[in-house]
Amino acid sequence: MLSLILLALLAHATSISCQNILEQRLNIIILAGQSNMAGRGGVANHSVRGIPTWDGDVPPQCQPNPWIFKLSADMAWVEAREPIHADIDAKKTNGIGPGMAFANAVLRKDPNFGLVGLVPCAIGGTNISQWQKGGFLYEQLVKRAQMALRSGGAYKAMLWYQGETDTIYKQDVELYQGRLKRFFNDLRSDLQAPRLPIFQVVLASGQGRYIEEVREAQLKLELPYVENVDAKGLPLEPDGLHLTTPSQVRLGDMLAHAFLHFQPNPLNTNHSPPIFVPFFFIIAQVFWMVISFS
């Protein structure tokens, strides 16, 4: 009877308000950029009408994990499941991105890491100019990141993958590095996390002819606590732009390796609230304990 009650509670606890949580700490990871961060692995135009569809294939490295949550579009902590940007980049067809592979790899390589709170913010087809302070994408990112912090935890990193759209026009290329530096500096300032580690994925592809020029701007960015993870050479979908599912898994593992081997100074955590854990995580753990002893 007890196990049936707990199962019923678990079934109704698929999401949890950011204000309705119990004490434990979340390791907050921000996911931002454009389509290759949002995830297009397994997405192709298979239909007669040419409408992009996702094949639904979720590799083992991207499967749900009771230690991994995401902040949904309506600011609720929910179990992270692919495609994790489906409710964020909602006007596009989403598939596999690097976020889940990253989180699972971190937990696999460091079993004591603790709870992971992913904050997806990526939107496909966006130019770096759209991520500047005052714009919708920037303000939405800050709002979501601040909500994640208030609901419990500490910023651990931002994973950033953007720039394909900026390879089209030479003027965008020339302004790219300055805009990128300003975005990173403004974000750290507004999040009150001046040493926030940023793991920047260096382009594997682009929509225009200036791919190498944007890559050079990314690689030569001189900012502290910014680590480059080069995606060049990872296999692409037939569109020649988006990473395949296996490539996204590989990128997630590369990002996890860089993250776990990065040794920044301690983050500014003066504004971090008490530690929290989503309620349905507690219910899930109790449920599995009951099953184990029954």
Short mmCIF file of N, CA and C in Angstrom, two decimals, residues 28-32 102 113 141 154-160 183-184 187-188 191-201 221 223-229 255 258-269:
data_model
loop_
_atom_site.label_atom_id
_atom_site.label_comp_id
_atom_site.label_asym_id
_atom_site.label_seq_id
_atom_site.Cartn_x
_atom_site.Cartn_y
_atom_site.Cartn_z
N ILE A 28 24.08 24.87 -11.07
CA ILE A 28 23.39 25.50 -12.19
C ILE A 28 24.32 25.62 -13.40
N ILE A 29 23.85 25.07 -14.52
CA ILE A 29 24.57 25.13 -15.80
C ILE A 29 23.67 25.82 -16.81
N ILE A 30 24.11 26.97 -17.31
CA ILE A 30 23.34 27.72 -18.32
C ILE A 30 23.72 27.20 -19.71
N LEU A 31 22.71 26.96 -20.54
CA LEU A 31 22.92 26.52 -21.92
C LEU A 31 22.42 27.63 -22.84
N ALA A 32 23.30 28.23 -23.64
CA ALA A 32 22.89 29.36 -24.47
C ALA A 32 23.59 29.33 -25.82
N PHE A 102 26.41 16.26 -21.70
CA PHE A 102 27.33 16.93 -20.78
C PHE A 102 27.01 16.56 -19.34
N PHE A 113 29.39 14.89 -7.64
CA PHE A 113 29.14 16.25 -8.12
C PHE A 113 27.85 16.82 -7.54
N LEU A 141 17.62 35.39 -20.82
CA LEU A 141 18.67 34.57 -20.24
C LEU A 141 18.93 34.99 -18.79
N ALA A 154 23.92 27.30 -7.09
CA ALA A 154 25.04 28.17 -7.41
C ALA A 154 25.39 28.01 -8.87
N TYR A 155 25.76 29.14 -9.51
CA TYR A 155 26.21 29.07 -10.89
C TYR A 155 27.52 28.30 -10.98
N LYS A 156 27.57 27.33 -11.87
CA LYS A 156 28.81 26.57 -12.08
C LYS A 156 29.45 26.86 -13.43
N ALA A 157 28.62 27.15 -14.45
CA ALA A 157 29.18 27.42 -15.78
C ALA A 157 28.09 27.83 -16.74
N MET A 158 28.51 28.44 -17.84
CA MET A 158 27.65 28.59 -19.01
C MET A 158 28.30 27.85 -20.17
N LEU A 159 27.52 27.04 -20.86
CA LEU A 159 27.96 26.41 -22.10
C LEU A 159 27.40 27.25 -23.24
N TRP A 160 28.27 27.74 -24.10
CA TRP A 160 27.89 28.70 -25.14
C TRP A 160 28.31 28.18 -26.50
N PHE A 183 29.06 40.88 -24.47
CA PHE A 183 28.00 39.99 -23.98
C PHE A 183 28.46 39.21 -22.75
N PHE A 184 29.64 38.62 -22.82
CA PHE A 184 30.16 37.85 -21.68
C PHE A 184 30.35 38.75 -20.45
N LEU A 187 26.93 39.88 -19.00
CA LEU A 187 26.24 38.77 -18.36
C LEU A 187 26.83 38.48 -16.98
N ARG A 188 28.13 38.40 -16.90
CA ARG A 188 28.77 38.16 -15.61
C ARG A 188 28.43 39.27 -14.61
N LEU A 191 24.70 38.91 -13.53
CA LEU A 191 24.49 37.73 -12.68
C LEU A 191 25.29 37.82 -11.39
N GLN A 192 26.08 38.89 -11.25
CA GLN A 192 26.94 39.08 -10.08
C GLN A 192 27.85 37.86 -9.88
N ALA A 193 28.37 37.38 -10.99
CA ALA A 193 29.28 36.23 -10.98
C ALA A 193 30.46 36.56 -11.89
N PRO A 194 31.38 37.43 -11.45
CA PRO A 194 32.46 37.90 -12.31
C PRO A 194 33.42 36.81 -12.77
N ARG A 195 33.45 35.68 -12.06
CA ARG A 195 34.34 34.59 -12.44
C ARG A 195 33.56 33.39 -13.00
N LEU A 196 32.37 33.64 -13.48
CA LEU A 196 31.57 32.55 -14.06
C LEU A 196 32.35 31.88 -15.20
N PRO A 197 32.65 30.59 -15.09
CA PRO A 197 33.33 29.91 -16.19
C PRO A 197 32.42 29.81 -17.41
N ILE A 198 32.95 30.16 -18.55
CA ILE A 198 32.20 30.07 -19.81
C ILE A 198 32.95 29.12 -20.73
N PHE A 199 32.26 28.08 -21.17
CA PHE A 199 32.85 27.10 -22.07
C PHE A 199 32.27 27.35 -23.46
N GLN A 200 33.10 27.94 -24.31
CA GLN A 200 32.68 28.36 -25.64
C GLN A 200 33.01 27.27 -26.66
N VAL A 201 31.99 26.83 -27.38
CA VAL A 201 32.22 25.88 -28.46
C VAL A 201 32.65 26.66 -29.70
N LEU A 221 39.68 35.39 -28.46
CA LEU A 221 39.01 36.17 -27.44
C LEU A 221 39.83 36.15 -26.16
N LEU A 223 39.62 36.83 -22.58
CA LEU A 223 38.86 37.06 -21.37
C LEU A 223 39.21 35.97 -20.37
N PRO A 224 39.30 36.31 -19.09
CA PRO A 224 39.56 35.27 -18.09
C PRO A 224 38.37 34.34 -17.94
N TYR A 225 38.65 33.12 -17.54
CA TYR A 225 37.64 32.12 -17.24
C TYR A 225 36.77 31.76 -18.45
N VAL A 226 37.35 31.88 -19.65
CA VAL A 226 36.68 31.42 -20.87
C VAL A 226 37.52 30.30 -21.46
N GLU A 227 36.92 29.14 -21.61
CA GLU A 227 37.61 27.96 -22.14
C GLU A 227 37.00 27.59 -23.48
N ASN A 228 37.85 27.37 -24.47
CA ASN A 228 37.37 26.98 -25.80
C ASN A 228 37.34 25.47 -25.95
N VAL A 229 36.26 24.98 -26.54
CA VAL A 229 36.12 23.57 -26.89
C VAL A 229 35.83 23.53 -28.39
N LEU A 255 32.86 18.81 -23.52
CA LEU A 255 32.55 19.91 -22.61
C LEU A 255 32.67 19.48 -21.15
N ALA A 258 36.35 19.34 -20.27
CA ALA A 258 36.89 20.68 -20.06
C ALA A 258 36.39 21.27 -18.74
N PHE A 259 35.13 21.06 -18.44
CA PHE A 259 34.54 21.59 -17.21
C PHE A 259 35.19 20.99 -15.97
N LEU A 260 35.37 19.69 -15.95
CA LEU A 260 35.91 19.02 -14.76
C LEU A 260 37.40 19.26 -14.58
N HIS A 261 38.08 19.65 -15.65
CA HIS A 261 39.53 19.91 -15.55
C HIS A 261 39.84 21.40 -15.49
N PHE A 262 38.80 22.22 -15.45
CA PHE A 262 38.98 23.67 -15.37
C PHE A 262 39.10 24.06 -13.91
N GLN A 263 40.10 24.85 -13.56
CA GLN A 263 40.35 25.22 -12.17
C GLN A 263 40.32 26.73 -11.99
N PRO A 264 39.11 27.32 -12.02
CA PRO A 264 39.03 28.77 -11.79
C PRO A 264 39.13 29.09 -10.31
N ASN A 265 39.27 30.38 -10.00
CA ASN A 265 39.16 30.81 -8.61
C ASN A 265 37.73 30.60 -8.15
N PRO A 266 37.50 30.50 -6.84
CA PRO A 266 36.13 30.30 -6.35
C PRO A 266 35.18 31.37 -6.88
N LEU A 267 33.98 30.95 -7.25
CA LEU A 267 32.98 31.88 -7.77
C LEU A 267 32.48 32.79 -6.66
N ASN A 268 31.97 33.92 -7.09
CA ASN A 268 31.34 34.83 -6.14
C ASN A 268 29.97 34.28 -5.77
N THR A 269 29.88 33.66 -4.60
CA THR A 269 28.62 33.03 -4.19
C THR A 269 27.95 33.80 -3.05
#
